[in-house]
mmCIF file of C-alpha atoms and ligand atoms in Angstrom:
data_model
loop_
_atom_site.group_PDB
_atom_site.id
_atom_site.type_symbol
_atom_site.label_atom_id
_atom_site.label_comp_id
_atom_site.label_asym_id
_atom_site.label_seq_id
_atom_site.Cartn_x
_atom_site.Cartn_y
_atom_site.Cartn_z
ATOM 1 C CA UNK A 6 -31.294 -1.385 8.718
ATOM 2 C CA UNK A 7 -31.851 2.357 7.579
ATOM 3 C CA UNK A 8 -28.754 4.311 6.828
ATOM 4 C CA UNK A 9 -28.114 7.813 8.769
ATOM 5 C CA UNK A 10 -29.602 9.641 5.669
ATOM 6 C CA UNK A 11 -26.883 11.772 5.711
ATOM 7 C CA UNK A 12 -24.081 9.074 5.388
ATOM 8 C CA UNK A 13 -26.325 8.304 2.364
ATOM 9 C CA UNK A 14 -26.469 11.680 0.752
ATOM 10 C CA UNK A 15 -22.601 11.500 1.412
ATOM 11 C CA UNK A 16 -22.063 7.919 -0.082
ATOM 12 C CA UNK A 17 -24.148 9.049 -3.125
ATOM 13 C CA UNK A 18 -21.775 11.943 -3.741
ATOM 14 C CA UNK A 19 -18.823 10.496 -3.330
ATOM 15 C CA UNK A 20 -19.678 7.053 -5.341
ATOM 16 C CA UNK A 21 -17.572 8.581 -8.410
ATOM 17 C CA UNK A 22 -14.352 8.232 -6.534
ATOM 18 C CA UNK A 23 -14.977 4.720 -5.194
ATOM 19 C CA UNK A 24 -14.499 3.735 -8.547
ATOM 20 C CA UNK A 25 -10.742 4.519 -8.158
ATOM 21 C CA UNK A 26 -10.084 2.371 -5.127
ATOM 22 C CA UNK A 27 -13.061 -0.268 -5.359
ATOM 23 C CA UNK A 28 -9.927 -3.236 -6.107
ATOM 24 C CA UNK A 29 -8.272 -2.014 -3.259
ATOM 25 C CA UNK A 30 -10.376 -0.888 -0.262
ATOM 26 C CA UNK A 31 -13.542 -3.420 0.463
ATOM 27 C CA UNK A 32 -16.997 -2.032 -0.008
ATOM 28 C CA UNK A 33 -17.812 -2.684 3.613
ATOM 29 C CA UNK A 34 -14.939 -0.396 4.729
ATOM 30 C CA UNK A 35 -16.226 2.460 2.217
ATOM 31 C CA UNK A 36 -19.178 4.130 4.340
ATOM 32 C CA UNK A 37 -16.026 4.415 7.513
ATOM 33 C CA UNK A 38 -14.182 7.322 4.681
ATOM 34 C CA UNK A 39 -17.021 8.679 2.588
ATOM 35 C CA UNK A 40 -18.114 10.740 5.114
ATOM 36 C CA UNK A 41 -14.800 12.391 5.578
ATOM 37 C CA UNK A 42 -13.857 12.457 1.223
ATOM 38 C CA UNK A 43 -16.923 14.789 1.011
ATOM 39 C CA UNK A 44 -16.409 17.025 3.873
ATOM 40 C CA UNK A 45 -12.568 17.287 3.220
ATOM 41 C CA UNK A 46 -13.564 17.844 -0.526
ATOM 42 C CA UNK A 47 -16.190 20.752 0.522
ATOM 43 C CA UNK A 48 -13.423 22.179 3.107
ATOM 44 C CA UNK A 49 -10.449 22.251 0.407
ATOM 45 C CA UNK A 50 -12.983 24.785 -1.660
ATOM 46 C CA UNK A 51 -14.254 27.362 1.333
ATOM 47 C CA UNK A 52 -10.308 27.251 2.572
ATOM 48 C CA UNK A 53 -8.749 27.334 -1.003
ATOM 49 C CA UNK A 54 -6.474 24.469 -0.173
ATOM 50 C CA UNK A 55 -4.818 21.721 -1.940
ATOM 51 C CA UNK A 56 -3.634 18.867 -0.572
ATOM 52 C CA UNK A 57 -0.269 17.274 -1.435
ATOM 53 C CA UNK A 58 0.145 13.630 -0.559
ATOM 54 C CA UNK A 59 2.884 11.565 -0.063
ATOM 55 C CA UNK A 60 2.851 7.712 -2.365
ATOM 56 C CA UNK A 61 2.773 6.079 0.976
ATOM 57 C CA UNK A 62 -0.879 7.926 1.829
ATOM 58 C CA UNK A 63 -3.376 5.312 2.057
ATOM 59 C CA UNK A 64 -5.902 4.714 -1.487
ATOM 60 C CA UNK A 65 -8.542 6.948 0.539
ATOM 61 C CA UNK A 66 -6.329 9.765 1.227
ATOM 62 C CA UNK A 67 -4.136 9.256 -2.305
ATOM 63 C CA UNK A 68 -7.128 9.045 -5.196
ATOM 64 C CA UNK A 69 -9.772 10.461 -3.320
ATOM 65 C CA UNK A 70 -9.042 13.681 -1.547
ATOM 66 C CA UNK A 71 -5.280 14.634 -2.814
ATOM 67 C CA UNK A 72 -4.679 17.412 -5.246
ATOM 68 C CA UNK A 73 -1.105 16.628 -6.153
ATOM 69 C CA UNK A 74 0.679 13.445 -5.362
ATOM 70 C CA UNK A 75 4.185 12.252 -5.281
ATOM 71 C CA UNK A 76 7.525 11.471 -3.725
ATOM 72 C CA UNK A 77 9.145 13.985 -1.980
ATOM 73 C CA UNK A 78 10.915 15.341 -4.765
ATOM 74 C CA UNK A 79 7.291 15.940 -6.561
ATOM 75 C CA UNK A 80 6.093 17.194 -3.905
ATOM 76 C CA UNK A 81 9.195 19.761 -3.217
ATOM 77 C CA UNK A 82 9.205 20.957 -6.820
ATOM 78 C CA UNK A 83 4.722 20.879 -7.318
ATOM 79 C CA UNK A 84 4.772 22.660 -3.963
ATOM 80 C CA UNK A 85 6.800 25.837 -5.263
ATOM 81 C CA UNK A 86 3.515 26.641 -7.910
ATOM 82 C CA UNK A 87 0.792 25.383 -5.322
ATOM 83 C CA UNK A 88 -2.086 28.012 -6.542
ATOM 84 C CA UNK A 89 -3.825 28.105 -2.772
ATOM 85 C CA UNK A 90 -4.075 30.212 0.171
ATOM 86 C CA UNK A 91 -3.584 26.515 2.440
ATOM 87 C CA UNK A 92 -1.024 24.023 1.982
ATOM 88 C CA UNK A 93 -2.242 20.326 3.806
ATOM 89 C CA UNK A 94 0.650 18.264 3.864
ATOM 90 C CA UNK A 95 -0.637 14.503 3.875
ATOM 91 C CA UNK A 96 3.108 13.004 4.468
ATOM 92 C CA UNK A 97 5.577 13.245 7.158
ATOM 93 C CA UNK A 98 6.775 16.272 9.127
ATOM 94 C CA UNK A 99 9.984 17.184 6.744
ATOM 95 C CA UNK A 100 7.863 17.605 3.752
ATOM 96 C CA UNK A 101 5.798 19.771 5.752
ATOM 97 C CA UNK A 102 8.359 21.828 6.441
ATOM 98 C CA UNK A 103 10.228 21.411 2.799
ATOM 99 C CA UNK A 104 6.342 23.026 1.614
ATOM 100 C CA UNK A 105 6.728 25.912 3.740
ATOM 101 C CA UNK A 106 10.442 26.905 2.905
ATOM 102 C CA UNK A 107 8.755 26.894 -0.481
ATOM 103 C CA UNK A 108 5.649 29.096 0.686
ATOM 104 C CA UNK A 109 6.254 31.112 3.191
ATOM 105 C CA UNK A 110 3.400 33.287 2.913
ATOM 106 C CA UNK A 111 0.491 30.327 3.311
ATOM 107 C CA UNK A 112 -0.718 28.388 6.101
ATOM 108 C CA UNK A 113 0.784 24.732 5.747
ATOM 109 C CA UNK A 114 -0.805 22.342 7.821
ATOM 110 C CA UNK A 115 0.474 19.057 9.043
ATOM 111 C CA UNK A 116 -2.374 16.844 10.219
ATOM 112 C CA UNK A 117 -0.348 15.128 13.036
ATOM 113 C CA UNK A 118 2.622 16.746 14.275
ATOM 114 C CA UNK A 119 3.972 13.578 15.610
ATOM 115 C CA UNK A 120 4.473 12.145 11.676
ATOM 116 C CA UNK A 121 7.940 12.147 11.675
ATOM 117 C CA UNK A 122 10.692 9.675 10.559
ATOM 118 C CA UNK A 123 13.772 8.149 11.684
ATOM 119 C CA UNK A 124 16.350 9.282 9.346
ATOM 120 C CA UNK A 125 15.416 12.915 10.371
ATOM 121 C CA UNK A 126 15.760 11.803 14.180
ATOM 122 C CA UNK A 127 18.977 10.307 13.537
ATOM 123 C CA UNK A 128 21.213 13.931 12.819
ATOM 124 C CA UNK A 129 21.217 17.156 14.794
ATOM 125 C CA UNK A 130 22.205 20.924 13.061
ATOM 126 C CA UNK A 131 25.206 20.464 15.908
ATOM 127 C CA UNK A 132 26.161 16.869 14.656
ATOM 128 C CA UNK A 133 26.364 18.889 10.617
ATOM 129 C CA UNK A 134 28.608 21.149 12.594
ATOM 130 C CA UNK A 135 31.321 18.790 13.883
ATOM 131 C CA UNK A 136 31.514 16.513 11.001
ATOM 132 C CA UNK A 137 32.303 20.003 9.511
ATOM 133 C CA UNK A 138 35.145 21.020 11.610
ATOM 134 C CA UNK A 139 36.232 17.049 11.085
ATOM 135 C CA UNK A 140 36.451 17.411 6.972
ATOM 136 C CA UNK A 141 37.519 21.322 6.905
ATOM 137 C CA UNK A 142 35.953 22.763 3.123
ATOM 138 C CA UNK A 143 34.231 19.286 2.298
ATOM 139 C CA UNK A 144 30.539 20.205 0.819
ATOM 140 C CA UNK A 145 27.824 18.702 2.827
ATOM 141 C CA UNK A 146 24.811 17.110 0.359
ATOM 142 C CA UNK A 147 21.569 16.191 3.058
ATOM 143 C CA UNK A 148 18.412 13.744 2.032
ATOM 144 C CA UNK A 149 15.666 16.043 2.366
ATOM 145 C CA UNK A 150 14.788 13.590 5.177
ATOM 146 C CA UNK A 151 15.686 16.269 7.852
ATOM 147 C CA UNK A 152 15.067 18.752 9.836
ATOM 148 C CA UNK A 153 14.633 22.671 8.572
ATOM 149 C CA UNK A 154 17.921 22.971 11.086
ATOM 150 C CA UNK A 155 19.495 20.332 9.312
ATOM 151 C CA UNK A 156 19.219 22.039 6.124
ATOM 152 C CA UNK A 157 20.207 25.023 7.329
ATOM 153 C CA UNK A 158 23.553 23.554 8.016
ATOM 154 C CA UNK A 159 23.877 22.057 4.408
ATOM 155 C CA UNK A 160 25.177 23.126 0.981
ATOM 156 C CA UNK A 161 22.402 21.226 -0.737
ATOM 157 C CA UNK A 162 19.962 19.021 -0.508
ATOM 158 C CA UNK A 163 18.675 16.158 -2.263
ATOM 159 C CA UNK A 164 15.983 13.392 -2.934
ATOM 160 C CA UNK A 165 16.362 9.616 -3.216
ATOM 161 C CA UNK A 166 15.530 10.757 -7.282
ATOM 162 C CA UNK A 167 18.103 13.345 -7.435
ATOM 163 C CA UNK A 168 20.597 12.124 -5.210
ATOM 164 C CA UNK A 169 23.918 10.887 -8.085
ATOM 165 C CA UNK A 170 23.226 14.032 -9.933
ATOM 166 C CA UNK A 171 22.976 16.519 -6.818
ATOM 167 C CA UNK A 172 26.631 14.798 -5.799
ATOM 168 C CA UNK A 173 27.958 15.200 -9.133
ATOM 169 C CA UNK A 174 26.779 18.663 -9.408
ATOM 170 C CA UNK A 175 29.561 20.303 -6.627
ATOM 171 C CA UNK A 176 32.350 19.351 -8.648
ATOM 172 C CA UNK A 177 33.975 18.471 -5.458
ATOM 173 C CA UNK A 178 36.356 15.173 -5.309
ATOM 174 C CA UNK A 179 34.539 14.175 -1.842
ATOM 175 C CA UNK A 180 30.973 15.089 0.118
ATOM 176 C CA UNK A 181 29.392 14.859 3.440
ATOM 177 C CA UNK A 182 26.232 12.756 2.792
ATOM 178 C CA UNK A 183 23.448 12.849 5.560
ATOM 179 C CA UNK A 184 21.951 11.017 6.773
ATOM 180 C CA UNK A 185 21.169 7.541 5.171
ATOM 181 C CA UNK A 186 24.281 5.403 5.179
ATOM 182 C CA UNK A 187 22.414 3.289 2.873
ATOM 183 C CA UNK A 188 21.779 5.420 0.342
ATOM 184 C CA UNK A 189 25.013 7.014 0.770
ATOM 185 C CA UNK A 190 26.508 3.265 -0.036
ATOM 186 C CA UNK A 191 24.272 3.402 -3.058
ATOM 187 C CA UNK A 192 25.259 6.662 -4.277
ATOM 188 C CA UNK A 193 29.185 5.956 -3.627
ATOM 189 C CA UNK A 194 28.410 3.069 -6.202
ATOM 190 C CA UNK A 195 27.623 5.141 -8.690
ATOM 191 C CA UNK A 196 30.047 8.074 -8.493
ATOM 192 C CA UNK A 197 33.395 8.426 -8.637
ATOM 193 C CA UNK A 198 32.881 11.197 -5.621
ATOM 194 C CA UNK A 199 34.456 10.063 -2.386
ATOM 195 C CA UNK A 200 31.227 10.035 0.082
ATOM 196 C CA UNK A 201 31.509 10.464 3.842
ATOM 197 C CA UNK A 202 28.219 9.348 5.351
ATOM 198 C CA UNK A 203 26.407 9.459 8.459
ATOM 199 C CA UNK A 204 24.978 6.436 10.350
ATOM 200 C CA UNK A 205 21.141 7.136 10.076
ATOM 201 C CA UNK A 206 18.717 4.267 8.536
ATOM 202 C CA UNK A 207 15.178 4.328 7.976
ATOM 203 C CA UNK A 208 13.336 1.959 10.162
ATOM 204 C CA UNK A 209 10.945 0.760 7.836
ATOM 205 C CA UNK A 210 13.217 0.133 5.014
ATOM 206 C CA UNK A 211 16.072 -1.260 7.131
ATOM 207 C CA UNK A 212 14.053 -4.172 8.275
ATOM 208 C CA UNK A 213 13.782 -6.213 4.831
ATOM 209 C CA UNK A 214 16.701 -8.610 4.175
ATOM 210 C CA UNK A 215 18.034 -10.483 0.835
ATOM 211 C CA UNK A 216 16.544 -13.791 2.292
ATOM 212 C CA UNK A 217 13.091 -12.923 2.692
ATOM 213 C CA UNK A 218 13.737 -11.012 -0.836
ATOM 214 C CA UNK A 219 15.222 -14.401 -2.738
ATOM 215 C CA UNK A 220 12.372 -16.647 -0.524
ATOM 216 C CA UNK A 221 9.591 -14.846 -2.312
ATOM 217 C CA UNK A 222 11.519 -15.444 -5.727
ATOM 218 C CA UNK A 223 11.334 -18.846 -4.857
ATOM 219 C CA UNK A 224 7.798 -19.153 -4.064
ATOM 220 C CA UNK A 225 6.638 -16.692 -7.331
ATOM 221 C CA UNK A 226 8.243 -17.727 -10.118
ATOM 222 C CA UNK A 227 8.581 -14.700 -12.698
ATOM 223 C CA UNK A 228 8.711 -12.485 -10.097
ATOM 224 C CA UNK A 229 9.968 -8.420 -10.723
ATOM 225 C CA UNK A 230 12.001 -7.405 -7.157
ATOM 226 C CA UNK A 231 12.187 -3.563 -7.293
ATOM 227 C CA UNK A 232 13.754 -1.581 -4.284
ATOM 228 C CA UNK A 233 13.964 1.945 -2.520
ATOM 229 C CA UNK A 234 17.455 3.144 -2.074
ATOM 230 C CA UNK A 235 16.812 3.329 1.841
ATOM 231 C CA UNK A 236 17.181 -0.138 1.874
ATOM 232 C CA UNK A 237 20.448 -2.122 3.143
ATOM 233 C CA UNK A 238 22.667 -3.049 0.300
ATOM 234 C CA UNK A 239 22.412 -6.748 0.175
ATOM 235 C CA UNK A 240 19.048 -6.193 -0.482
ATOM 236 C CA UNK A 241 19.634 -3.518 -3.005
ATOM 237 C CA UNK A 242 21.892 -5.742 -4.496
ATOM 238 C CA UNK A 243 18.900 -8.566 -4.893
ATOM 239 C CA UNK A 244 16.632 -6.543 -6.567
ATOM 240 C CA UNK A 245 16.312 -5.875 -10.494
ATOM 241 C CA UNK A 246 15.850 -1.863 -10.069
ATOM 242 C CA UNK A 247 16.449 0.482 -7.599
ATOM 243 C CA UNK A 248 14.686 4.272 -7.308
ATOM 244 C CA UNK A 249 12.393 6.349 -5.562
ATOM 245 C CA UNK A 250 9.460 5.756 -4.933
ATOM 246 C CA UNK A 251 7.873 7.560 -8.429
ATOM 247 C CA UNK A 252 10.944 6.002 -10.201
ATOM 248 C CA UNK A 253 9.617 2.783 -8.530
ATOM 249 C CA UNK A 254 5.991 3.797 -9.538
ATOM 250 C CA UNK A 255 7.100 4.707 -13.434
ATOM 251 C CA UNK A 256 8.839 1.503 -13.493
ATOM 252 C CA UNK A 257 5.517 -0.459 -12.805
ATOM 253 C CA UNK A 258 3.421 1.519 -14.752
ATOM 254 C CA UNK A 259 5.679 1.280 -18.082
ATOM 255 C CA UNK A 260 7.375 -1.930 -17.972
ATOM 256 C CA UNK A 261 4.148 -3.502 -16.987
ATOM 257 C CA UNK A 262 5.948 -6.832 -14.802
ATOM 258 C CA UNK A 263 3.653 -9.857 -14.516
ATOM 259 C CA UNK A 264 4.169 -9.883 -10.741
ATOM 260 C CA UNK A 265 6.182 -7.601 -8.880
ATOM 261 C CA UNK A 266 7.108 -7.528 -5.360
ATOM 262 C CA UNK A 267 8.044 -3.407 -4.155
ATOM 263 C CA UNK A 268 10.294 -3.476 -1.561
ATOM 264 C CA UNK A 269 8.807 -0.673 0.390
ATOM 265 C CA UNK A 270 6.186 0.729 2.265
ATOM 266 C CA UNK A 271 2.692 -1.314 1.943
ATOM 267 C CA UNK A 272 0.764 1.516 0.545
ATOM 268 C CA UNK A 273 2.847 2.036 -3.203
ATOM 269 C CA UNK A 274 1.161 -1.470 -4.084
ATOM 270 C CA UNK A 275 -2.331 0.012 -3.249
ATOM 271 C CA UNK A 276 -2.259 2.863 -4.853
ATOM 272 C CA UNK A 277 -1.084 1.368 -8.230
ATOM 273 C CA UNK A 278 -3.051 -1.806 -7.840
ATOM 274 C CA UNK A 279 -5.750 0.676 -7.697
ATOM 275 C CA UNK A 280 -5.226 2.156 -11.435
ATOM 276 C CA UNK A 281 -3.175 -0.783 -12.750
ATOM 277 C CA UNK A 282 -4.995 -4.154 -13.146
ATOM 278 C CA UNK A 283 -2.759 -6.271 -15.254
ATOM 279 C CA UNK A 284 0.041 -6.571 -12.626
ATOM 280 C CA UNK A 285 0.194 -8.617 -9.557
ATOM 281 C CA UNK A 286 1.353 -7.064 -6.568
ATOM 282 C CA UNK A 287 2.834 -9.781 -4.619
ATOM 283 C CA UNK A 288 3.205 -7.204 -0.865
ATOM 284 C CA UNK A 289 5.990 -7.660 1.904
ATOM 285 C CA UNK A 290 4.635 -5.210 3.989
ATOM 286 C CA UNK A 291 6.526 -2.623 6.096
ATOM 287 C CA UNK A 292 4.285 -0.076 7.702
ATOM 288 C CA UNK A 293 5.701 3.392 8.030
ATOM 289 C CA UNK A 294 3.975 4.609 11.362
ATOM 290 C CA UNK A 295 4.596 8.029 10.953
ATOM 291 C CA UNK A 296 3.277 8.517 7.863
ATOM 292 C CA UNK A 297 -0.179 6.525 8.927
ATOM 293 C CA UNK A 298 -0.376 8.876 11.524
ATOM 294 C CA UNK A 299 -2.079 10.942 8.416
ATOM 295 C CA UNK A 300 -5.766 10.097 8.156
ATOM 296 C CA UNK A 301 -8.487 11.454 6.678
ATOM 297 C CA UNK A 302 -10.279 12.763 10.256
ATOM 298 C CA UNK A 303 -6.938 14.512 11.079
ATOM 299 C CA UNK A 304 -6.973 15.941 7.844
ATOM 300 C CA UNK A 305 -10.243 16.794 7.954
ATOM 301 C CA UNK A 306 -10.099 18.553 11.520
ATOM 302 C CA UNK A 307 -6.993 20.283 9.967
ATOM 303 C CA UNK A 308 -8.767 22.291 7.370
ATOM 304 C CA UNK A 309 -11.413 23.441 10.092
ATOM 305 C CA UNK A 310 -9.153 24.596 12.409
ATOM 306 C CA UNK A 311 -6.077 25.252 10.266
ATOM 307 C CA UNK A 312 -3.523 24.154 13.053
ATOM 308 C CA UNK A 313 -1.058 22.404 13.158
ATOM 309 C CA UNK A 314 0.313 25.384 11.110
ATOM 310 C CA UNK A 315 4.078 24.861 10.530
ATOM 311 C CA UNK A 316 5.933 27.977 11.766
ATOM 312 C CA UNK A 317 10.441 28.029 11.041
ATOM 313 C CA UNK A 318 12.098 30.077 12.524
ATOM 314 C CA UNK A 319 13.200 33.119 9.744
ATOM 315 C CA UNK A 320 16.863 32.819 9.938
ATOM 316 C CA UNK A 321 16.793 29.261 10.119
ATOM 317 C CA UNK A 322 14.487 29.098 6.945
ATOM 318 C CA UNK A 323 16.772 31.595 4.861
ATOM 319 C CA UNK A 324 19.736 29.161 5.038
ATOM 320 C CA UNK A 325 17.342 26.515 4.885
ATOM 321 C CA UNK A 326 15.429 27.011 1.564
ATOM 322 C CA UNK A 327 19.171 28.023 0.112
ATOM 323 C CA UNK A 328 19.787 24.448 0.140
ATOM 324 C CA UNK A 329 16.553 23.321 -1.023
ATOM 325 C CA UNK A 330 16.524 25.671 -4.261
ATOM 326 C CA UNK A 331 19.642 24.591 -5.346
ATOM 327 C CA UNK A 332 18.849 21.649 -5.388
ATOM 328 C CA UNK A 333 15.718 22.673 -7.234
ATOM 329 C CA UNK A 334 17.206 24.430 -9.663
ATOM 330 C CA UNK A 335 19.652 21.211 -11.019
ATOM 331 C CA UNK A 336 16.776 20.739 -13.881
HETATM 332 P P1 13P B 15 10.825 9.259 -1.911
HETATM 333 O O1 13P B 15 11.465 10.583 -2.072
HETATM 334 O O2 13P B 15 11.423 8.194 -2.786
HETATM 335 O O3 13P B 15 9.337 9.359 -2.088
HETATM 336 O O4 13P B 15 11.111 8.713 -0.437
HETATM 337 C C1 13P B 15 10.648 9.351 0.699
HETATM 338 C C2 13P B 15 10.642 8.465 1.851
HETATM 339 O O5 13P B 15 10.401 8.872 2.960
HETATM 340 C C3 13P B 15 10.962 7.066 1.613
HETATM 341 O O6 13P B 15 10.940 6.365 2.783
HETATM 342 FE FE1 SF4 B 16 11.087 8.196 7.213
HETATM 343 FE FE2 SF4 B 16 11.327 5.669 6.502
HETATM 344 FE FE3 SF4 B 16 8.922 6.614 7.084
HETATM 345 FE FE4 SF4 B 16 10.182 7.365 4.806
HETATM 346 S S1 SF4 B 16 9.438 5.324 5.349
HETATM 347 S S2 SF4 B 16 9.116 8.694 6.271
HETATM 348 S S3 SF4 B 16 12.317 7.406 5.521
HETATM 349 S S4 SF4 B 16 10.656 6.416 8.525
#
């Protein structure tokens, strides 16, 4: 059968940027997105938009439409000199806001309102308040995995990159450290900062255990384990590296394992596998469902309409983007 002859102008125009994701997305599935990579492409020039997107973004939304890519501290920091009139957020609803602290003067969309996460569901700005009054002068340091109210309660904030360093930078003997008790536990190995954390997990990360991690070692012989720092610490403890998700990223791309297994979210593999071909991706996989709320039809009916616009509420976002940009500004 005929194709549309549109679809086929589209797939013709696009066909460069298959070439970046042909190893990981099927030719059969590529006609479903090249519709939406050319129209998204046109829209980002009439709007004067870039698109920042998250390493969990799936390969169509990652190589073939994003501007600047990342993890959030990336995306924080590339955010500040975005040179655009529209900011599209492809991530989760935090780094949407975290981009318009940054830019308060342009239009940041979030394609689906509803991508949030569970670490920033797990604290309130009232719950920063009482551990306050319960450790009287104690800094509090907050994973940017929060709410703009959040960080308006906080004395800094910080990344899964950043997060020893940001600690160590107070010169305090003991912090407050919201909200992941995990990666609290992993920071309080590393320091000799007393750390007072909060009981909020990430449900994707929380979910993989040691045994599933040393039952893959035994069925791959060779086999790389690296982790994110939202994960429990038995797990942490069974990997061979720990970082963020670009630390995770660098790791692969320089130390160039034979097979590595990334305990994360399912998309990091992809979008690797997609550049890198001399490593095998071996992939427990752990869907984050907020952040594949993104897709490239929201973010396409984003830049025509340019809503969901994130809006923060002015005193809230003075207080708020305090805490980011000092963080920021610790090199
Ligand atoms: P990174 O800052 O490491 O990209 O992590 C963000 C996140 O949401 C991990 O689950
Ligand atoms: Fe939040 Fe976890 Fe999803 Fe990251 S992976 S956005 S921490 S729920």
């Amino acid at each position: 059968m005929a194709l549309n002859p549109q679809i086929a102008a589209d797939l013709a125009r696009v066909a460069p940027l298959y070439q970046r994701v042909k190893t990981v997305i099927p030719e059969l599935e590529w006609p479903v997105h090249a519709s939406y990579v050319a129209a998204i492409n046109d829209l980002k020039k009439t709007r004067n938009a870039v698109i920042l997107a998250h390493n969990y973004q799936t390969p169509e939304i990652f190589h073939c439409v994003a501007d600047i890519t990342g993890d959030s501290l990336a995306l924080a920091r590339k955010a500040v000199d975005a040179d655009a009139d529209v900011i599209v957020l492809a991530g989760v609803h935090f780094m949407a806001e975290t981009a318009k602290l940054l830019n308060p003067e342009k239009t940041v969309l979030i394609p689906d309102v509803a991508a949030g996460c569970s670490l920033a569901e797990s604290i309130t700005a009232a719950d920063v308040r009482a551990l306050r009054r319960q450790h009287p002068g104690v800094p509090v340091v907050t994973y940017v995995n929060t709410s703009v109210e959040v960080k308006a309660e906080s004395d800094i904030c910080c990344t899964s990159g950043n997060a020893v360093e940001v600690v160590e930078s107070l010169g305090s003997d003991k912090v407050i450290f919201i909200p992941d008790e995990y990666l609290a536990s992993y920071v309080a190995e590393q320091t000799d900062v007393e750390i007072i954390p909060w009981q909020g997990h990430c449900e994707v990360h929380e979910r993989f255990t040691a045994e599933e991690l040393n039952n893959f070692r035994t069925g791959h012989e060779g086999l790389t384990v690296i982790a994110h720092p939202e994960c429990p610490p038995d797990v942490l403890a069974a990997a061979d590296f720990v970082g963020s998700t670009a630390q995770m990223q660098d790791f692969v791309v320089t130390k160039r394992p034979e097979k590595v297994l990334m305990v994360t979210e399912c998309s990091m593999s992809d979008n690797i596998a997609a550049d890198i071909h001399d490593v095998e991706f071996i992939r427990p996989c752990n869907l984050c469902p907020h952040m594949k709320k993104i897709t490239l039809a929201n973010i396409q009916r984003s830049l025509e309409t340019l809503q969901p616009a994130v809006e923060i509420d002015p005193d809230v976002a003075v207080r708020a983007r305090g805490a980011v940009e000092r963080m920021l500004a610790i090199g």
